[in-house]
Short mmCIF file of N, CA and C in Angstrom, two decimals:
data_model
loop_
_atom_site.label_atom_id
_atom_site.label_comp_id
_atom_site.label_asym_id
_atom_site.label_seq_id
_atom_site.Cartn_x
_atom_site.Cartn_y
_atom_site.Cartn_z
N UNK P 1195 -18.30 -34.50 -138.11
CA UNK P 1195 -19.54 -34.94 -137.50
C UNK P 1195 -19.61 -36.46 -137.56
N UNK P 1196 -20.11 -37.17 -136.60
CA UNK P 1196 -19.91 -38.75 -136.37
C UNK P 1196 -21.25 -39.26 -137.46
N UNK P 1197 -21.29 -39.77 -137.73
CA UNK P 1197 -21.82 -40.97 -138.33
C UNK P 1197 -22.43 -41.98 -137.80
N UNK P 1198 -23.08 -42.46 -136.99
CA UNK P 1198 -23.41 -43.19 -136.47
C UNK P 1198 -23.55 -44.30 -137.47
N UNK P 1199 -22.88 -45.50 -136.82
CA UNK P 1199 -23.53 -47.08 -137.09
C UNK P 1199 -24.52 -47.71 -137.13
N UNK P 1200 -25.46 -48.59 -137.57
CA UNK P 1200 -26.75 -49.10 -137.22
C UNK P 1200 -26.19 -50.34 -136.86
N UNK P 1201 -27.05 -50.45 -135.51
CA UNK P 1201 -27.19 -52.02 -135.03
C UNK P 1201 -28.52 -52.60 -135.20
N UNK P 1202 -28.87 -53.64 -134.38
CA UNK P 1202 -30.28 -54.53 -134.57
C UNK P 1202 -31.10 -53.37 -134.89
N UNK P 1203 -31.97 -53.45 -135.54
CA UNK P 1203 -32.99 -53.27 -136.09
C UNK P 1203 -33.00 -51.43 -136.36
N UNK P 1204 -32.07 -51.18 -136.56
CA UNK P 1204 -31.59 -50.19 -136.94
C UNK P 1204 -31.07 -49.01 -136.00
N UNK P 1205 -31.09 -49.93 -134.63
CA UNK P 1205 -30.65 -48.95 -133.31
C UNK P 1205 -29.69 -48.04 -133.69
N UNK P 1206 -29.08 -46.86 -133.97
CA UNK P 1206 -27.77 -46.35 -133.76
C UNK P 1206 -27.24 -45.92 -132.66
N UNK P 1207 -26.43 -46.45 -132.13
CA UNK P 1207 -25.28 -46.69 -130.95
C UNK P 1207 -24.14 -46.21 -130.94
N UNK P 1208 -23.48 -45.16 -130.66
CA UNK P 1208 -22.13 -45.05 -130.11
C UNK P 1208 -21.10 -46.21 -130.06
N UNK P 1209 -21.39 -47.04 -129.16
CA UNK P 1209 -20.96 -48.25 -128.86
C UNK P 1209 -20.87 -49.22 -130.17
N UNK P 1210 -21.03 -48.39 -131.27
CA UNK P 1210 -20.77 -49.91 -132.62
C UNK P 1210 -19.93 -48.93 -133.17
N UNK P 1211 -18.74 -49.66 -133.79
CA UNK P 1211 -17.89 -48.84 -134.69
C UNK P 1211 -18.36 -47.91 -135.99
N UNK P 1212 -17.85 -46.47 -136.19
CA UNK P 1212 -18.03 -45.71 -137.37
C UNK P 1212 -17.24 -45.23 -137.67
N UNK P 1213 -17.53 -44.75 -139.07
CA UNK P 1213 -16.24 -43.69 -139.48
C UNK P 1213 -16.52 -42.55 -139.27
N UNK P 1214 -15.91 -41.49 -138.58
CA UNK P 1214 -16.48 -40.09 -138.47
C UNK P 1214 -14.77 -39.11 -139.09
N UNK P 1215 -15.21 -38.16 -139.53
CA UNK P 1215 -14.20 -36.98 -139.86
C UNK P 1215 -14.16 -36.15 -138.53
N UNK P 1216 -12.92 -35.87 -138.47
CA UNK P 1216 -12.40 -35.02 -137.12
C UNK P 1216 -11.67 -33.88 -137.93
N UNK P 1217 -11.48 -32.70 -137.14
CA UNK P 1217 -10.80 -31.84 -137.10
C UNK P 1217 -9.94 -31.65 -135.93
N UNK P 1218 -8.59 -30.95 -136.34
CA UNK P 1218 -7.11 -30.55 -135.29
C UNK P 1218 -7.46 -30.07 -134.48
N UNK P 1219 -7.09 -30.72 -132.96
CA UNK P 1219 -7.49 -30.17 -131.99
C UNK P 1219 -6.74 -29.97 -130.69
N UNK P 1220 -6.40 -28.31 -130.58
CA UNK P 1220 -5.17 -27.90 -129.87
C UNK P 1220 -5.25 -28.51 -128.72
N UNK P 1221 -4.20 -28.62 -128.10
CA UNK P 1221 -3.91 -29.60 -127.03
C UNK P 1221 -3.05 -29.17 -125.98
N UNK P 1222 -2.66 -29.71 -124.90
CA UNK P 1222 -1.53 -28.87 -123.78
C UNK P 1222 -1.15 -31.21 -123.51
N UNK P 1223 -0.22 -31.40 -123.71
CA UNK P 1223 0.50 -32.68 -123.45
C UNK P 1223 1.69 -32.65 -122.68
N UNK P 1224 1.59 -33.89 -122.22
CA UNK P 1224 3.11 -34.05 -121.78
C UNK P 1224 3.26 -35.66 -122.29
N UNK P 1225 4.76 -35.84 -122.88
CA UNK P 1225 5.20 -36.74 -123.77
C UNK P 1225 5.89 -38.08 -123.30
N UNK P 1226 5.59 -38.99 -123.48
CA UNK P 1226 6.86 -40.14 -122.58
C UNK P 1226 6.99 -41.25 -123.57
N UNK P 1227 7.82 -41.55 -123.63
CA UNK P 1227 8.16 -43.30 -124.05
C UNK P 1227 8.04 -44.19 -122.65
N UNK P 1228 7.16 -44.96 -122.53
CA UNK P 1228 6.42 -45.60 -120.77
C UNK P 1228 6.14 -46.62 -120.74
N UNK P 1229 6.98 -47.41 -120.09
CA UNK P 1229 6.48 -48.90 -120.14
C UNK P 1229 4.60 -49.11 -119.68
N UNK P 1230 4.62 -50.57 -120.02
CA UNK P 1230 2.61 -50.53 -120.02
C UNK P 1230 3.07 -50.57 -118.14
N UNK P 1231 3.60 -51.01 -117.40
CA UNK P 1231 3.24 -51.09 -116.07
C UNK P 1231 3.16 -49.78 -115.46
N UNK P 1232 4.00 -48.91 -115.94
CA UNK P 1232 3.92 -47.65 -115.38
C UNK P 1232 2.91 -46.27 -116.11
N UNK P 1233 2.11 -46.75 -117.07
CA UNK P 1233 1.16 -46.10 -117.15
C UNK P 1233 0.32 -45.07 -116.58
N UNK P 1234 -0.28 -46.20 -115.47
CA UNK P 1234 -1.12 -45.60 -114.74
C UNK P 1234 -0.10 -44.08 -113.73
N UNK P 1235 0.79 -44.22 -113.33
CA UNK P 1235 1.47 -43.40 -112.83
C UNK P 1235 1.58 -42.23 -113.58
N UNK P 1236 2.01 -42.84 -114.76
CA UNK P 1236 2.44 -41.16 -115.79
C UNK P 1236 1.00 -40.63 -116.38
N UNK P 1237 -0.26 -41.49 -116.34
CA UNK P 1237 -1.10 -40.24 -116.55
C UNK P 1237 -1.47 -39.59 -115.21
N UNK P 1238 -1.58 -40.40 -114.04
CA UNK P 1238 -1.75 -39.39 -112.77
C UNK P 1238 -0.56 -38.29 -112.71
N UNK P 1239 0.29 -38.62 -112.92
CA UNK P 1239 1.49 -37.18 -112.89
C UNK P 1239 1.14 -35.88 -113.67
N UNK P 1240 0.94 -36.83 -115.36
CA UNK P 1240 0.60 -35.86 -116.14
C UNK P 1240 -0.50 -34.90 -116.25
N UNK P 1241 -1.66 -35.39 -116.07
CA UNK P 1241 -2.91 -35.07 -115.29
C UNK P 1241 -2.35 -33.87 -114.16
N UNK P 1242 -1.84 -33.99 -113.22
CA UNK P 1242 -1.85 -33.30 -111.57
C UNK P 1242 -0.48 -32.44 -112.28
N UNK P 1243 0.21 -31.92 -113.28
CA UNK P 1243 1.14 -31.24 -113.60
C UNK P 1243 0.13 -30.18 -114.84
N UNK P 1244 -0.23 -30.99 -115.66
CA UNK P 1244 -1.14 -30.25 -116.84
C UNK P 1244 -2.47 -28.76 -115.85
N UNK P 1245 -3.19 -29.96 -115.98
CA UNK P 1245 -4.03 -28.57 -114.78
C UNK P 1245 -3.30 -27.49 -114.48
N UNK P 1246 -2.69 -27.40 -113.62
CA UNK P 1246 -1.95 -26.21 -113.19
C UNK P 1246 -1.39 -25.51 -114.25
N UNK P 1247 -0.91 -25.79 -115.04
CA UNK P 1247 0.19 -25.22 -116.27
C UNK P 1247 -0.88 -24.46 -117.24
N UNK P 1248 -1.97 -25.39 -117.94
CA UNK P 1248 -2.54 -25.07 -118.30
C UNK P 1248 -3.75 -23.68 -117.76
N UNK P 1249 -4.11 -23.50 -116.21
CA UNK P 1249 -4.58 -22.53 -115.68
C UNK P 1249 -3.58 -21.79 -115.87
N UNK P 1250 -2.58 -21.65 -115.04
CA UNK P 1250 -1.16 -20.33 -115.18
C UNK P 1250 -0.79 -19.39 -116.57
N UNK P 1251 -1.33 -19.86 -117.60
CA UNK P 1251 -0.89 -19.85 -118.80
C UNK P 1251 -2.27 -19.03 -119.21
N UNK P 1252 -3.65 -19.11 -118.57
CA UNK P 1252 -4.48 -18.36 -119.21
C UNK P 1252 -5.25 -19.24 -120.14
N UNK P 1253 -5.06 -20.33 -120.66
CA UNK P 1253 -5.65 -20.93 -121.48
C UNK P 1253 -6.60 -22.13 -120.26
N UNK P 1254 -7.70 -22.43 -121.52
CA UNK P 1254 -8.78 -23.45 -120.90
C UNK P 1254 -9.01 -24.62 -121.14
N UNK P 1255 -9.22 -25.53 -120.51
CA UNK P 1255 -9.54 -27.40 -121.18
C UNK P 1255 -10.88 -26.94 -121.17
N UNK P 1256 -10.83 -27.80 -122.49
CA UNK P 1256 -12.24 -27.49 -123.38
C UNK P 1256 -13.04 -29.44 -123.46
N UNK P 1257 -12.47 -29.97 -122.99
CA UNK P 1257 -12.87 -31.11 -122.95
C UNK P 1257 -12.22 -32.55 -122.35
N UNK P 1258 -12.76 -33.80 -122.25
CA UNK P 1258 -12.45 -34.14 -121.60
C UNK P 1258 -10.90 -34.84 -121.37
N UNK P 1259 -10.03 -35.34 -121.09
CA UNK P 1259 -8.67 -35.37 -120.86
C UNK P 1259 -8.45 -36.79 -121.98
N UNK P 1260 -7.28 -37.28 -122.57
CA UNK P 1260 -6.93 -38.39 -123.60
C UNK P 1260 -5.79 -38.79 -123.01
N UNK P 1261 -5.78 -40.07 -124.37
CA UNK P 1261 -4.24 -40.61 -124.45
C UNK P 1261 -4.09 -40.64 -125.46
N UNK P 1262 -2.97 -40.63 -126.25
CA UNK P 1262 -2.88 -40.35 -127.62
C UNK P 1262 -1.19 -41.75 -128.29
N UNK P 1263 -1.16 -42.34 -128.88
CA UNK P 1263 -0.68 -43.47 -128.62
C UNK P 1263 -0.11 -43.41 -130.20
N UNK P 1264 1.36 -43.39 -130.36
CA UNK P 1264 2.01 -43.56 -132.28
C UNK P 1264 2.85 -44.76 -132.10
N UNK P 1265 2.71 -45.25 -132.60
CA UNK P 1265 3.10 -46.81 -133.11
C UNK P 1265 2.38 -47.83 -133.30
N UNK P 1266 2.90 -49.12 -133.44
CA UNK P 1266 2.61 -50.40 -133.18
C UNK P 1266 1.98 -50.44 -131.28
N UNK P 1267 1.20 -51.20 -130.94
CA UNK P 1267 1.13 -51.28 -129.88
C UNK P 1267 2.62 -52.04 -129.31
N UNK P 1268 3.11 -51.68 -128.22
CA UNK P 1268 4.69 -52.65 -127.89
C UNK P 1268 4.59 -51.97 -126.35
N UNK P 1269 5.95 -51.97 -126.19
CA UNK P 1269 6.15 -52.13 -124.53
C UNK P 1269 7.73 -51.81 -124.90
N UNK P 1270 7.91 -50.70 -124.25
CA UNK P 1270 7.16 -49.35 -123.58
C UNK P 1270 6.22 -48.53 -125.05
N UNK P 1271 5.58 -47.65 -124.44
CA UNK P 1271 4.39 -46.83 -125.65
C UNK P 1271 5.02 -45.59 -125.56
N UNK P 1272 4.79 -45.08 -126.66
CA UNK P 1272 5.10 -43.94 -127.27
C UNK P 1272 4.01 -42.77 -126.73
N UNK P 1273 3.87 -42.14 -125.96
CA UNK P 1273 2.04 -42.03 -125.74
C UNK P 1273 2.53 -40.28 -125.48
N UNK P 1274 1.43 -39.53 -125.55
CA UNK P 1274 0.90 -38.11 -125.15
C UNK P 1274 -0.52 -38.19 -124.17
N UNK P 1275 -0.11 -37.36 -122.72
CA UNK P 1275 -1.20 -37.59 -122.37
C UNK P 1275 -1.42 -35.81 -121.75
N UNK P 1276 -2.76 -35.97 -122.22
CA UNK P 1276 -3.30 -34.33 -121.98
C UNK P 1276 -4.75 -34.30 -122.41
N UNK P 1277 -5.31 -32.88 -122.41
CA UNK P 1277 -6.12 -31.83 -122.50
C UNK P 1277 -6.43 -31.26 -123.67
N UNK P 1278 -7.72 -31.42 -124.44
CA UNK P 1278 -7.79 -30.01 -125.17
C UNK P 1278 -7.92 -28.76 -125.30
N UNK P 1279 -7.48 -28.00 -125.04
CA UNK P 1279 -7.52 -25.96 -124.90
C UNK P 1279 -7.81 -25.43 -125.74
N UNK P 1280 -8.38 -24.22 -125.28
CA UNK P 1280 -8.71 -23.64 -126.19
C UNK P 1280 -7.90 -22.92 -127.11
N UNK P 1281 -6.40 -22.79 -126.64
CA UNK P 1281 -5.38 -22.07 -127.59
C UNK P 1281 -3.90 -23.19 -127.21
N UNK P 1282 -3.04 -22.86 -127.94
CA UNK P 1282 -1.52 -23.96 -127.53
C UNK P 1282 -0.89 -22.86 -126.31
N UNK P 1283 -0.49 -23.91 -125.60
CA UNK P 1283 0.43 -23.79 -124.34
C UNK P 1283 2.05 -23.33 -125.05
N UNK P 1284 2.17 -22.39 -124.27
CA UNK P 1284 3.51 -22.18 -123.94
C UNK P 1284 4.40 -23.40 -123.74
N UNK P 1285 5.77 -23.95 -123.86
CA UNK P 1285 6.24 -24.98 -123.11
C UNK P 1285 6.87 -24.50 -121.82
N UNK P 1286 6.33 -25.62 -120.98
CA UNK P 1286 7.10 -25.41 -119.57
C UNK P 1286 6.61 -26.52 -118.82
N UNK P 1287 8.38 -26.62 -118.47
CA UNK P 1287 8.72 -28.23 -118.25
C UNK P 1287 8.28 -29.32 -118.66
N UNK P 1288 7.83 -30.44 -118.38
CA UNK P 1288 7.40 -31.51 -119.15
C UNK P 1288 6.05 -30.92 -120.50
N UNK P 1289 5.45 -30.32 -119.93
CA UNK P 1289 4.53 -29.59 -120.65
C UNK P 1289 4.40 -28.89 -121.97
N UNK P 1290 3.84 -29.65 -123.18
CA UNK P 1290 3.99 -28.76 -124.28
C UNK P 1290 2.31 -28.57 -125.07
N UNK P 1291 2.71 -27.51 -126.01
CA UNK P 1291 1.67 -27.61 -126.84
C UNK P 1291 1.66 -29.05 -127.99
N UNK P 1292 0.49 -29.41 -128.56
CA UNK P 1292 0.10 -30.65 -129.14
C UNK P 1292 -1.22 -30.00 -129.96
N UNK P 1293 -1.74 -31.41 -130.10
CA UNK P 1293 -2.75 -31.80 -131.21
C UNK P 1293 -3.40 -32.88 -131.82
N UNK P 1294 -4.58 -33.20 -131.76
CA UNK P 1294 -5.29 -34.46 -132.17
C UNK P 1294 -5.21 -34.06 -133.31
N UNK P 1295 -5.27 -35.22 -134.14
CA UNK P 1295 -4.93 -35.23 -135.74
C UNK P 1295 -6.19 -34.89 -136.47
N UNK P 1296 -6.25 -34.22 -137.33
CA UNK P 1296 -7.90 -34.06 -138.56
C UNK P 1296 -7.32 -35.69 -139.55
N UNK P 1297 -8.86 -35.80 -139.89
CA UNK P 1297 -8.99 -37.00 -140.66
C UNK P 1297 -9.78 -37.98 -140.78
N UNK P 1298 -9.95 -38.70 -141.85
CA UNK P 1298 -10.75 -39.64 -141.19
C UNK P 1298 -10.65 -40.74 -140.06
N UNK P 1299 -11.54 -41.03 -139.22
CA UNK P 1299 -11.04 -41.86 -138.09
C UNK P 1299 -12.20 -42.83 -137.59
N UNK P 1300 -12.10 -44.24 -137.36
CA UNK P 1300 -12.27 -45.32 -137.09
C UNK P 1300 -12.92 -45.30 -135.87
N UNK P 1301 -14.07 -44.60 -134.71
CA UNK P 1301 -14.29 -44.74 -133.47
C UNK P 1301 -15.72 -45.93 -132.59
N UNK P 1302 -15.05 -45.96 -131.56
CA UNK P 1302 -16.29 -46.54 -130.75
C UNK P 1302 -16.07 -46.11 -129.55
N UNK P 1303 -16.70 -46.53 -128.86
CA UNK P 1303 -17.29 -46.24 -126.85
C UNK P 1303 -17.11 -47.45 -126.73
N UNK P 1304 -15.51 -47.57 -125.81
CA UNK P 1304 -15.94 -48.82 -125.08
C UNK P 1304 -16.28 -48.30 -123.28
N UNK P 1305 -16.89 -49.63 -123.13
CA UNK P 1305 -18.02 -49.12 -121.78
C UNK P 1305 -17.31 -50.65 -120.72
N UNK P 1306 -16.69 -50.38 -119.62
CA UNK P 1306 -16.39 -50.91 -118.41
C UNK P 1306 -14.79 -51.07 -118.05
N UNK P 1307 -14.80 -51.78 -117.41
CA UNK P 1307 -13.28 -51.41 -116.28
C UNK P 1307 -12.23 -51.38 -117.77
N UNK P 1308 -11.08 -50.93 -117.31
CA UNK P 1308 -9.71 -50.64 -118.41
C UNK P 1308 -9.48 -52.03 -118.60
N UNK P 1309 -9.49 -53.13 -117.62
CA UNK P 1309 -8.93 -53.96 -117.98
C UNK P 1309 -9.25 -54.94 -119.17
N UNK P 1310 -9.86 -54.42 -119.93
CA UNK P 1310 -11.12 -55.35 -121.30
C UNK P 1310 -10.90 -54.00 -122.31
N UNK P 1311 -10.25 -52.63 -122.37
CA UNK P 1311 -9.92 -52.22 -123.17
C UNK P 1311 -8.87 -53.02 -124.47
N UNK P 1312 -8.38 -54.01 -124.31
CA UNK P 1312 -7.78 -54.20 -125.17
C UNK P 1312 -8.61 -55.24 -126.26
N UNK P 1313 -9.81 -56.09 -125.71
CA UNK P 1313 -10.67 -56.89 -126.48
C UNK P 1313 -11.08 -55.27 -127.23
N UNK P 1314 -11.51 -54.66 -126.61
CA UNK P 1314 -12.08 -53.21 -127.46
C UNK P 1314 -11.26 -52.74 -128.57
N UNK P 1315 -10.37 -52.33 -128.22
CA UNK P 1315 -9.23 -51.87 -129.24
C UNK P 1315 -9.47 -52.97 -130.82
N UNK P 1316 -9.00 -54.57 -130.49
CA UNK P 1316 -8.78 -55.65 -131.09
C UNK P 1316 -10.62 -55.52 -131.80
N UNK P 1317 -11.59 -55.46 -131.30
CA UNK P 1317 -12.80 -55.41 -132.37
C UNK P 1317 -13.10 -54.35 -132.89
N UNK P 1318 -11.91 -52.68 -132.91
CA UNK P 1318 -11.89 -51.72 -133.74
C UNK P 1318 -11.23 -52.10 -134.84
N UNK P 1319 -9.92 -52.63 -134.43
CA UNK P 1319 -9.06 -53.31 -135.44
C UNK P 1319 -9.80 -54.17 -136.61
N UNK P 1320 -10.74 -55.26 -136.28
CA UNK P 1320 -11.12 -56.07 -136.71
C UNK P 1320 -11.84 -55.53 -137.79
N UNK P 1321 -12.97 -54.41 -137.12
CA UNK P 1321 -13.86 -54.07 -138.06
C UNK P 1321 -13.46 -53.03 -138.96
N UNK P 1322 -12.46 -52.49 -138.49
CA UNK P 1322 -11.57 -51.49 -139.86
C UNK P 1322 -11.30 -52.75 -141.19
N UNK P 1323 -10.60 -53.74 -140.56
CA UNK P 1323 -10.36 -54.60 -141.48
C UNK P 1323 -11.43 -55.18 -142.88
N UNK P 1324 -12.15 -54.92 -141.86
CA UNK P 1324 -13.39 -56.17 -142.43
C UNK P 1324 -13.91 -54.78 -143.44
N UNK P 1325 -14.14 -53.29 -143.07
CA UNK P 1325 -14.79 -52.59 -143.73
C UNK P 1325 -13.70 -52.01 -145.11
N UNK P 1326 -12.86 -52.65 -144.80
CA UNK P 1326 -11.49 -52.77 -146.68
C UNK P 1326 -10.54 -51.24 -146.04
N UNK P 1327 -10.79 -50.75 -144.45
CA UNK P 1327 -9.98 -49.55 -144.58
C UNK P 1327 -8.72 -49.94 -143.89
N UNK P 1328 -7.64 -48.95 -143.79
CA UNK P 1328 -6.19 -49.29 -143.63
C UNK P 1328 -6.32 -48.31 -142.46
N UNK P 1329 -5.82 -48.70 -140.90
CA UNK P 1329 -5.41 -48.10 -140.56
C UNK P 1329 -3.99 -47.25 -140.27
N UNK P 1330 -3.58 -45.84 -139.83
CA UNK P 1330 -2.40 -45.94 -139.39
C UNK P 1330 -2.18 -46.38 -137.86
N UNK P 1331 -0.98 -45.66 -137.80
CA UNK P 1331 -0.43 -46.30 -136.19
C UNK P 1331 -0.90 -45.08 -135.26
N UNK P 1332 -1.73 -44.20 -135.43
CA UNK P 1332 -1.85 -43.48 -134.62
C UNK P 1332 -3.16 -43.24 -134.04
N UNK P 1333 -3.81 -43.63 -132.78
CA UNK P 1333 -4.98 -44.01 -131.90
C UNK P 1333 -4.80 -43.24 -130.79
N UNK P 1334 -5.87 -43.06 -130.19
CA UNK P 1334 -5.96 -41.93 -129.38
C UNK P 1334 -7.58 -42.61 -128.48
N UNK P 1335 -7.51 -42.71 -127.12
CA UNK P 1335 -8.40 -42.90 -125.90
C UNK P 1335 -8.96 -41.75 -125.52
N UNK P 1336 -10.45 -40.94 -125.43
CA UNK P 1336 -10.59 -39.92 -125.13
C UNK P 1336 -11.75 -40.64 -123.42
N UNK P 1337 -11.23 -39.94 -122.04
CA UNK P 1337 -11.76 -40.80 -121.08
C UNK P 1337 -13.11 -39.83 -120.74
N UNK P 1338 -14.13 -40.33 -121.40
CA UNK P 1338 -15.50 -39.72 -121.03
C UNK P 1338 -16.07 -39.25 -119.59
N UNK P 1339 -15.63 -40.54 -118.43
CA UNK P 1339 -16.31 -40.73 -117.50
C UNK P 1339 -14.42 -40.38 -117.07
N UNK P 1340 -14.56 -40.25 -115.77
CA UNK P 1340 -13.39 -39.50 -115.02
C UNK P 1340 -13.46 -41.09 -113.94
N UNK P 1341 -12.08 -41.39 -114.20
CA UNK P 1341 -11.95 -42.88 -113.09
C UNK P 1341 -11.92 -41.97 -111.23
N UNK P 1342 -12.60 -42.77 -110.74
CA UNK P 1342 -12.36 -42.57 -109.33
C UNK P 1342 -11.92 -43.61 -108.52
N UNK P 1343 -11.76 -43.62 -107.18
CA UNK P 1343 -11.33 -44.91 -106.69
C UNK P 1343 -12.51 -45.56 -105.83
N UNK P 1344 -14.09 -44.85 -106.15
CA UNK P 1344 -14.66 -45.61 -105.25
C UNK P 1344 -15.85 -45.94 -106.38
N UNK P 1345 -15.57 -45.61 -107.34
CA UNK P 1345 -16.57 -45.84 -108.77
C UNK P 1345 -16.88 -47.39 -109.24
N UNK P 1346 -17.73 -47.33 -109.84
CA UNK P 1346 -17.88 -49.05 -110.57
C UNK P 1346 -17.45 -49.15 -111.67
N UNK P 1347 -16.06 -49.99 -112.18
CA UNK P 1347 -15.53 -50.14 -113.39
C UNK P 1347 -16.61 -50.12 -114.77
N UNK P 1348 -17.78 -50.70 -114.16
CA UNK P 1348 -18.61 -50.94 -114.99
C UNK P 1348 -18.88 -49.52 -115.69
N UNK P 1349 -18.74 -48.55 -114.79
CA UNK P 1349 -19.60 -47.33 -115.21
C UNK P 1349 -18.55 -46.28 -116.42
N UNK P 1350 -17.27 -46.88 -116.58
CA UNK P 1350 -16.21 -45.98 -117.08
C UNK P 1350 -16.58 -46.06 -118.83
N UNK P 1351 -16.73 -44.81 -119.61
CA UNK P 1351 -16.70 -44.63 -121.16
C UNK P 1351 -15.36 -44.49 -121.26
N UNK P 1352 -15.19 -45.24 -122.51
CA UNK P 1352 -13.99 -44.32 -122.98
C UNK P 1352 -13.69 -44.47 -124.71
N UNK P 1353 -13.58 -43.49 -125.18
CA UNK P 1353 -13.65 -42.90 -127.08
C UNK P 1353 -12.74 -43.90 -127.44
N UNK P 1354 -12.59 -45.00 -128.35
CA UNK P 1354 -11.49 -45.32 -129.30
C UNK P 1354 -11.50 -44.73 -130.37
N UNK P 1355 -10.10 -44.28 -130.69
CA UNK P 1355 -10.04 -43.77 -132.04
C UNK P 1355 -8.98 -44.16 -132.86
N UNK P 1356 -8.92 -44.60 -133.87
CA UNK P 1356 -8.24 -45.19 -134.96
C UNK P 1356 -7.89 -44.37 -136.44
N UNK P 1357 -6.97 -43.54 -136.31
CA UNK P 1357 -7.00 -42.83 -137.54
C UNK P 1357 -6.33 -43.60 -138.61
N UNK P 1358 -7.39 -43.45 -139.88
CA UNK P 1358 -7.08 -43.86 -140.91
C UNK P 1358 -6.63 -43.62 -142.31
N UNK P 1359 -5.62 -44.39 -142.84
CA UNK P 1359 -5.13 -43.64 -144.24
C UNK P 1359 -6.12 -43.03 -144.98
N UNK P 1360 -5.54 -42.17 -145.82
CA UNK P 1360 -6.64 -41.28 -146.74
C UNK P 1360 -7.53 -40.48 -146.87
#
């Protein structure tokens, strides 16, 4: 259950970093080592391949679609991009069963176009720091709002998550 942060005058916001505990959460992925330019491509693939696999199979997305990211940030990324279901997928073809990690974890809402996700990321970082916790290398984007091509960047959520030692 999240935790909410307090801001000014004791607002609690989504949008300010907390620590919340998560639990494992089955998944249907498909896996790549991907340079940052070709990103955007391999989650539209992965995306327009998952759906289908995941219907055929009998199982259901239970929420909204991620990226799931192990390492250092670098070039190319290590990344998983998929679905949570309600049970694990069969494998077939690029397509496997997965899992968001249980633990404690580091999150915020960042709110507008992708291209300012990374100031976002960098003031999760910051404030893990500042609050004495260690993160690991493993972070995960959950995309609230569904990108379209005639949408206002402004309008896009999206979950940071920072899992942390211990």
């Amino acid at each position: 259950m999240q935790q909410p942060a307090s801001g000014p005058a004791g607002f609690e916001s989504e949008f300010e970093p907390a620590i919340v505990a998560t639990e494992s959460v089955t998944t249907a992925v498909i896996r790549g080592t991907v340079a940052q330019d070709d990103l955007p491509s391999f989650y539209d693939g992965s995306f327009q391949t998952l759906a289908p696999t995941i219907a055929s199979q009998g199982a259901q997305i239970t929420g909204p679609a991620f990226g799931l990211f192990r390492g250092l940030p670098s070039d190319p990324v290590d990344i998983e991009v998929g679905f949570p279901t309600d049970r694990p997928i069969d494998p077939s073809g690029d397509a496997a069963a997965g899992t968001l990690p249980a633990g404690r974890v580091a999150r915020m809402v960042h709110t507008g176009a992708f291209d300012n996700l990374a100031q976002s990321w960098a003031r999760l970082f910051a404030w893990v720091g500042d609050q004495g916790h260690n993160p690991t290398t493993t972070q995960w984007e959950v995309y609230l709002t569904e990108p379209t091509p005639d949408m206002n960047p402004d309008d896009l959520r999206v979950e940071l998550n920072l899992l942390l030692e211990g």
